[in-house]
CSV table of C-alpha atoms in Angstrom, one decimal:
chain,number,residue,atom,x,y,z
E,1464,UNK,CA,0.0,0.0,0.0
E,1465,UNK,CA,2.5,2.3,0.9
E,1466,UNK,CA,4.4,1.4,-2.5
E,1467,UNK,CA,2.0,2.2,-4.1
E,1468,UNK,CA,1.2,5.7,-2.7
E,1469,UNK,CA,4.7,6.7,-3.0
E,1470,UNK,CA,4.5,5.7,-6.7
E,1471,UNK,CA,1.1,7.7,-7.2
E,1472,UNK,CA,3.2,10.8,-6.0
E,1473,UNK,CA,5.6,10.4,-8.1
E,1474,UNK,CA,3.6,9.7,-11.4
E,1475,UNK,CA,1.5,13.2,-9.7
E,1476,UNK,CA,4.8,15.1,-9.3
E,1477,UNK,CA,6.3,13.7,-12.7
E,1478,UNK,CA,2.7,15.1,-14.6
E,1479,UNK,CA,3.1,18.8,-12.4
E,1480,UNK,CA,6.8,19.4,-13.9
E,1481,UNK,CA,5.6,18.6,-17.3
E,1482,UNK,CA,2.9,21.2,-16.7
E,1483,UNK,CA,5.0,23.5,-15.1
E,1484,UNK,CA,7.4,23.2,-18.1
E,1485,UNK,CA,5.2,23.6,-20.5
E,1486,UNK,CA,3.7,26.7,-19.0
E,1487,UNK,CA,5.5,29.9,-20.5
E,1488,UNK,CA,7.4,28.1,-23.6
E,1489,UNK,CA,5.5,29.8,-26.3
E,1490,UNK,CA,6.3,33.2,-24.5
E,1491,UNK,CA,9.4,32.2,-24.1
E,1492,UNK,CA,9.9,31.1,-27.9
E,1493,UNK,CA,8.3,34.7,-29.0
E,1494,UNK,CA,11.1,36.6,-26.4
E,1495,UNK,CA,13.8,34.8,-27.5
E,1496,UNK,CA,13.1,35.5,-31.1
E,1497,UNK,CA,12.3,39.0,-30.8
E,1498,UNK,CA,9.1,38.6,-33.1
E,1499,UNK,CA,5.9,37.9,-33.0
E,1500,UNK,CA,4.1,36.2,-36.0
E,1501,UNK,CA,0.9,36.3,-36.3
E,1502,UNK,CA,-1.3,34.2,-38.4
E,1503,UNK,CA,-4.1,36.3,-40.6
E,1504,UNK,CA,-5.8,36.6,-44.1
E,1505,UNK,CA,-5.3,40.2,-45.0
E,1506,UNK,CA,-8.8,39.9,-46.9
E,1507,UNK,CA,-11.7,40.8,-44.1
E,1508,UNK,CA,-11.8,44.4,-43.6
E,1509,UNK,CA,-12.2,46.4,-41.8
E,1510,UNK,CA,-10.9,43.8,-39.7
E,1511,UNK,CA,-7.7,43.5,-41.7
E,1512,UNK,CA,-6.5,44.1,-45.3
E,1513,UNK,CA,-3.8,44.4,-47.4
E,1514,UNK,CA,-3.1,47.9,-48.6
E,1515,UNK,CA,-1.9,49.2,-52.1
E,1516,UNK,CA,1.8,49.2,-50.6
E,1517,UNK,CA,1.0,45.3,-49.3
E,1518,UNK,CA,0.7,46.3,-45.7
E,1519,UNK,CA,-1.5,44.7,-43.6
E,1520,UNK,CA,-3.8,47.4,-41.9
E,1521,UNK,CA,-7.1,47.3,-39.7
E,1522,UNK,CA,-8.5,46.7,-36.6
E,1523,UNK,CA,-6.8,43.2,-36.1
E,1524,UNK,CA,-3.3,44.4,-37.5
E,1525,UNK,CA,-3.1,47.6,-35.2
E,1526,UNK,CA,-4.1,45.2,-31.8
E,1527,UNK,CA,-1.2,42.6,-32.8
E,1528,UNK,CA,0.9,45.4,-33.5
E,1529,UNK,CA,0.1,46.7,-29.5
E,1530,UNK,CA,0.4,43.3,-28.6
E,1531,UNK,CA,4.2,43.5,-30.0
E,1532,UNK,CA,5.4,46.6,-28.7
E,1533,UNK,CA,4.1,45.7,-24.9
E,1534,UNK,CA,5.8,42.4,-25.8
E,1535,UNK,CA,9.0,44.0,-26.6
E,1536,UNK,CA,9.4,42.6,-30.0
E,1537,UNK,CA,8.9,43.1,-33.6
E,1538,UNK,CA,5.6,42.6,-35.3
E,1539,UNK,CA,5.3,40.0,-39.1
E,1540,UNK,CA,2.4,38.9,-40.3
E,1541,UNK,CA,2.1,35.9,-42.0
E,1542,UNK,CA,-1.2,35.9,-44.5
E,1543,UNK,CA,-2.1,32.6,-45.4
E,1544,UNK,CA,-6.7,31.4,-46.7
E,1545,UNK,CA,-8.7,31.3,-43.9
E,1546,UNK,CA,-9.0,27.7,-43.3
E,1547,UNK,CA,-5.1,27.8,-42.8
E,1548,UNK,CA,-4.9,29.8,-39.9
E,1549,UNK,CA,-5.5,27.4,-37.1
E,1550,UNK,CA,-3.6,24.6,-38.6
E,1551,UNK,CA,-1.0,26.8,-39.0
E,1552,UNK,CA,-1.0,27.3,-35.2
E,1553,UNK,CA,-0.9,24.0,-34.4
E,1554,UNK,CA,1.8,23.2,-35.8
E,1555,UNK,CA,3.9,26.1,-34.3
E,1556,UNK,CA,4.1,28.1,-38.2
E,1557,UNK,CA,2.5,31.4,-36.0
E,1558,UNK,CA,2.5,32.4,-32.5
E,1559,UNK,CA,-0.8,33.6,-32.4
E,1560,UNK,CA,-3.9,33.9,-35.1
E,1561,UNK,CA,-6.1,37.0,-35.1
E,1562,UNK,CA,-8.3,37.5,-37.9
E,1563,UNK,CA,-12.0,38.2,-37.2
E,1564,UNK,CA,-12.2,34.4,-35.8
E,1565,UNK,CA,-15.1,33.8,-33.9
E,1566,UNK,CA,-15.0,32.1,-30.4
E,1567,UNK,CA,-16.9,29.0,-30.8
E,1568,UNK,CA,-17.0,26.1,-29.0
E,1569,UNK,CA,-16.0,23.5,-32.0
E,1570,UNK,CA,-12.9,25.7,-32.1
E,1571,UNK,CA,-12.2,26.4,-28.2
E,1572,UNK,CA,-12.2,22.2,-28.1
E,1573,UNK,CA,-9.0,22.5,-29.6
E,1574,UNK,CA,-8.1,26.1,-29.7
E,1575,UNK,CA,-7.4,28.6,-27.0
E,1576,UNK,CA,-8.7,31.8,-27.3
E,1577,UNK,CA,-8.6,35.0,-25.4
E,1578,UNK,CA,-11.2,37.7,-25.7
E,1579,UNK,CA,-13.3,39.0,-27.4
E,1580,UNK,CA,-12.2,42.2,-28.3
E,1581,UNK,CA,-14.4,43.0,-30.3
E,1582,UNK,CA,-18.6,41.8,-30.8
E,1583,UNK,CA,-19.3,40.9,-34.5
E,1584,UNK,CA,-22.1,39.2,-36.2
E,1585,UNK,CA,-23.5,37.8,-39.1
E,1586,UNK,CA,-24.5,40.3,-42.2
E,1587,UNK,CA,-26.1,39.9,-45.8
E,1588,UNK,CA,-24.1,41.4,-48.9
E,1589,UNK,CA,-26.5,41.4,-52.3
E,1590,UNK,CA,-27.2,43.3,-55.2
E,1591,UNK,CA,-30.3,45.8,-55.5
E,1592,UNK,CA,-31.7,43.9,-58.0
E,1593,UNK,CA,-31.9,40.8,-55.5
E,1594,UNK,CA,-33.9,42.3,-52.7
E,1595,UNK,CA,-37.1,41.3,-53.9
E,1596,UNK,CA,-36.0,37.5,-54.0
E,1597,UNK,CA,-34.8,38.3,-50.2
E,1598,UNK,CA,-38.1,39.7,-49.1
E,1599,UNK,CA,-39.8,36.5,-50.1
E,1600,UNK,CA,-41.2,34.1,-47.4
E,1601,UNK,CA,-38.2,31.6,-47.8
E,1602,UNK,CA,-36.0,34.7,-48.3
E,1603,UNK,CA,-32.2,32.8,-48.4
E,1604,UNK,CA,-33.6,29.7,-48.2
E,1605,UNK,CA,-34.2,29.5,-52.1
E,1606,UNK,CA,-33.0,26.5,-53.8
E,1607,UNK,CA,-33.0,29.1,-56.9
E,1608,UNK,CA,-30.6,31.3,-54.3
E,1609,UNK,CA,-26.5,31.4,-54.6
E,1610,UNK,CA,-25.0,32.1,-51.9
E,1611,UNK,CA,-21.3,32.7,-51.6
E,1612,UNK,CA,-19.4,32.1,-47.9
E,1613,UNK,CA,-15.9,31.9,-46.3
E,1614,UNK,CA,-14.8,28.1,-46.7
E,1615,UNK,CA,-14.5,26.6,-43.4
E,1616,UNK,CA,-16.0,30.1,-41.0
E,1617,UNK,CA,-18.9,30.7,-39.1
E,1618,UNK,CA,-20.9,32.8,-42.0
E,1619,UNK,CA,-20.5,28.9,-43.9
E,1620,UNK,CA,-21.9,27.2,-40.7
E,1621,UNK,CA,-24.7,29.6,-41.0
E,1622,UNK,CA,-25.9,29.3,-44.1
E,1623,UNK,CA,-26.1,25.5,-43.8
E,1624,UNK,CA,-28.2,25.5,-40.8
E,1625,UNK,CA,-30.2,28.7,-41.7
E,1626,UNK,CA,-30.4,28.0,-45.3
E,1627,UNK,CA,-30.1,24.3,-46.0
E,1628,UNK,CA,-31.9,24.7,-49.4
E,1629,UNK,CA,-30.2,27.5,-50.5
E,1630,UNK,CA,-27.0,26.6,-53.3
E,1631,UNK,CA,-23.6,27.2,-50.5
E,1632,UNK,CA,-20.8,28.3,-52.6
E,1633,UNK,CA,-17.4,28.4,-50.1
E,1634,UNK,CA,-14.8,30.3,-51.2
E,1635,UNK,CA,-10.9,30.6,-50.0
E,1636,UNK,CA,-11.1,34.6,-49.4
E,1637,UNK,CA,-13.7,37.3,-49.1
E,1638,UNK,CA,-12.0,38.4,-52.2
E,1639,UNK,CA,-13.2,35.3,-54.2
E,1640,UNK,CA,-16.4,36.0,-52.7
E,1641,UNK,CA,-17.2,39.3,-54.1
E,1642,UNK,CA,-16.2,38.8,-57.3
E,1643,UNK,CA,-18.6,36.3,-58.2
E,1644,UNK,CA,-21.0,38.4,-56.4
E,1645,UNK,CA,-20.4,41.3,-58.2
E,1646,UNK,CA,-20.4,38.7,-61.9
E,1647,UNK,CA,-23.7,37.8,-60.4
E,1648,UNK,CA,-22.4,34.2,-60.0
E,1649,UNK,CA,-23.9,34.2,-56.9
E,1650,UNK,CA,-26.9,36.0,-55.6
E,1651,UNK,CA,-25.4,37.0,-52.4
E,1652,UNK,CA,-22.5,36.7,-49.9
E,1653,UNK,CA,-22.8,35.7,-46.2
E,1654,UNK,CA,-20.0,37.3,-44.0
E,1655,UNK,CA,-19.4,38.9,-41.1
E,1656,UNK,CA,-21.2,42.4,-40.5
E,1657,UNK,CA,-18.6,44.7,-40.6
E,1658,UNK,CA,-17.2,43.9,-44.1
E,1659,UNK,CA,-20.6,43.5,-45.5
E,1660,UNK,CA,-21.4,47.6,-44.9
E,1661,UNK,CA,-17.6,48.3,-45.7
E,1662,UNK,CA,-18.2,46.2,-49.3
E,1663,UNK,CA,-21.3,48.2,-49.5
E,1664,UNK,CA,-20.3,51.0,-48.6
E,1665,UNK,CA,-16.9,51.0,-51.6
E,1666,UNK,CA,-19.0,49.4,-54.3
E,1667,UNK,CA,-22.0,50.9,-54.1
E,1668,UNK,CA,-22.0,52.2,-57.5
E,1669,UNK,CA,-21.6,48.7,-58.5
E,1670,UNK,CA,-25.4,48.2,-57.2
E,1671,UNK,CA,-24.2,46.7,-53.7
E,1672,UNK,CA,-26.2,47.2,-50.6
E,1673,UNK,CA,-25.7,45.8,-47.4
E,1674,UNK,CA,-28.7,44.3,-44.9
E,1675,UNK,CA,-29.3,47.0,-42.2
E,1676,UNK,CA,-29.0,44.3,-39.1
E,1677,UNK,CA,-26.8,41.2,-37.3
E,1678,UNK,CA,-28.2,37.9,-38.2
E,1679,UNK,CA,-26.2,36.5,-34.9
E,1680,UNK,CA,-23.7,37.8,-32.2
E,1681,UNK,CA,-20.2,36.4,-32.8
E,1682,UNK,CA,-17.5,37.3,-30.1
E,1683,UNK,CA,-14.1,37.8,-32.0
E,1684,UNK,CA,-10.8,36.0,-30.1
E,1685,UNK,CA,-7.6,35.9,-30.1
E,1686,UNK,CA,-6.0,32.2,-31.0
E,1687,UNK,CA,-3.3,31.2,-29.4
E,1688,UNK,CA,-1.0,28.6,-27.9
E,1689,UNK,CA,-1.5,26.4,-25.0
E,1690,UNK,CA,1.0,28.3,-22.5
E,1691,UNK,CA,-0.9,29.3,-19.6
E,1692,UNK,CA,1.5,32.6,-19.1
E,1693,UNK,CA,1.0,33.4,-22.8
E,1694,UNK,CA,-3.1,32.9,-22.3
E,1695,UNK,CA,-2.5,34.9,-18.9
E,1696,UNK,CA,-0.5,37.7,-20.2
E,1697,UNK,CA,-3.1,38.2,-23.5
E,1698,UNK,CA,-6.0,38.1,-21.1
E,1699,UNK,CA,-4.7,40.9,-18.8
E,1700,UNK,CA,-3.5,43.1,-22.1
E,1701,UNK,CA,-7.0,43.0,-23.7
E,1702,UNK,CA,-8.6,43.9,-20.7
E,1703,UNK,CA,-6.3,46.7,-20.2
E,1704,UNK,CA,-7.1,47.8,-23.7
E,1705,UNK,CA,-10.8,47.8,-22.9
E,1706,UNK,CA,-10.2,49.9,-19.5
E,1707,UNK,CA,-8.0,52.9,-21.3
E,1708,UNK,CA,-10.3,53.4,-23.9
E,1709,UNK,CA,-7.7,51.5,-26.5
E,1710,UNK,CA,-10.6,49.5,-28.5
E,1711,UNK,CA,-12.8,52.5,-28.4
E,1712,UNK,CA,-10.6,54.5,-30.8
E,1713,UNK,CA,-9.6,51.7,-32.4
E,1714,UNK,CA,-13.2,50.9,-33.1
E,1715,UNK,CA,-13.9,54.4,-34.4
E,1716,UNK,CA,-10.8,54.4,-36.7
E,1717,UNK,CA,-11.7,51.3,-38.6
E,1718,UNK,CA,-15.3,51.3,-38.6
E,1719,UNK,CA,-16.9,54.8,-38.1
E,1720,UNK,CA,-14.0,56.7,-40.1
E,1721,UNK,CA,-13.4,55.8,-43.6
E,1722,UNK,CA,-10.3,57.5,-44.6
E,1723,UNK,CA,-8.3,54.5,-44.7
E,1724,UNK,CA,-10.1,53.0,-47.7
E,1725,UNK,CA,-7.8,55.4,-49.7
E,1726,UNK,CA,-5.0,53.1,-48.7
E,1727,UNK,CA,-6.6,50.7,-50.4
E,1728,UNK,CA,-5.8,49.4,-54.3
């Protein structure tokens, strides 16, 4: 018996240094490399996007590039589809993914996120000449209806369970997405809120218009690692952000001010 207990506290003590070792390695890796690479698409504004000098800019870019400088390192962003990004976390290509991913609980299984910093939700991007087919009693749920998504997001998941009869088109950007929207390939796009008034908002001589309400609420996270100093050290910087006012002006900048789409190409 007493063998036996001894062994148990070993095999307990054994697990806690493994624990305890694993704990602060990713912050460690980040420090010691004096960068911090973050996994994003550089195609969802005005969460982020790629600007005409191939900078990524937006909300996203300007909180990992806080995240860097309280960090003490340089910032590099490595832009990579949408269904890459957590993949590409675990398997150690990017410290830390933040891109307009929604917390969910399919994800957080596997992921860990911090957040949100900021409250999205689903949005409706069509053509004027479509909104009568949207008004209709099965309004998306048209088998006659395209509808173009994000291969592999939330706006995807959506559509299947909202709109089961409707014809799903996933794409590999938001980019993809619009264009066959705007060669009426498909009838409409499916995507988080924010870009769908941005898209609206810069093609609306192109006939685009934008539904005037959230389908859902979607809290946006950060992804990272599983280092518990890491997840500690993230969870204490956003709420810091959210106490000094930080996301507020960020918030403003990218989605009530639009002189920034001038960057754009």
């Amino acid at each position: 018996m007493r063998k036996t207990v001894v062994l148990v506290l070993v095999c307990a003590m054994l697990l806690m240094g493994v624990n305890i070792a694993a704990a602060g390695q990713a912050m460690d890796r980040i420090l010691k490399k004096g960068e911090l690479v973050v996994g994003i698409t550089g195609t969802q504004p005005p969460l982020n996007v790629t600007d005409k000098n191939g900078n990524i800019i937006g909300y996203d870019a300007d909180i990992a590039k806080l995240i860097a400088t309280n960090l003490g390192v340089k910032i590099k962003f490595s832009t990579m589809p949408f269904a890459e990004l957590l993949p590409a976390l675990a398997a150690n290509k990017v410290d830390l993914v933040l891109s307009s991913l929604t917390m969910t609980l399919e994800r957080n299984r596997k992921t860990a996120f911090v957040g949100p910093y900021y409250v999205s939700g689903k949005g409706i991007l069509t053509k004027t000449k479509n909104i009568g087919i949207l008004q209709q009693a099965e309004g998306l749920n048209n088998p006659a209806f395209m509808v173009a998504t994000l291969g592999k997001s939330t706006s995807q998941k959506f559509v299947e369970q909202a709109a089961p009869k409707a014809q799903l088109v996933a794409t590999k950007s938001y980019d993809d997405a619009i264009d066959m929207l705007l060669q009426d390939k498909v009838n409409a796009v499916v995507a988080d809120y924010p870009f769908c008034a941005f898209t609206a908002f810069r093609f609306q001589e192109k006939g685009l218009v934008a539904g005037q309400s959230k389908f859902t609420v979607e809290p946006l996270g950060i992804a990272a690692p599983e280092d518990t100093l890491l997840i500690n050290w993230l969870r204490n910087f956003v709420n810091m952000l959210e106490a000094s006012g930080q996301l507020k002006n960020l918030t403003e900048k990218w989605f009530q001010n639009g002189g920034w789409i001038e960057e754009l190409p």
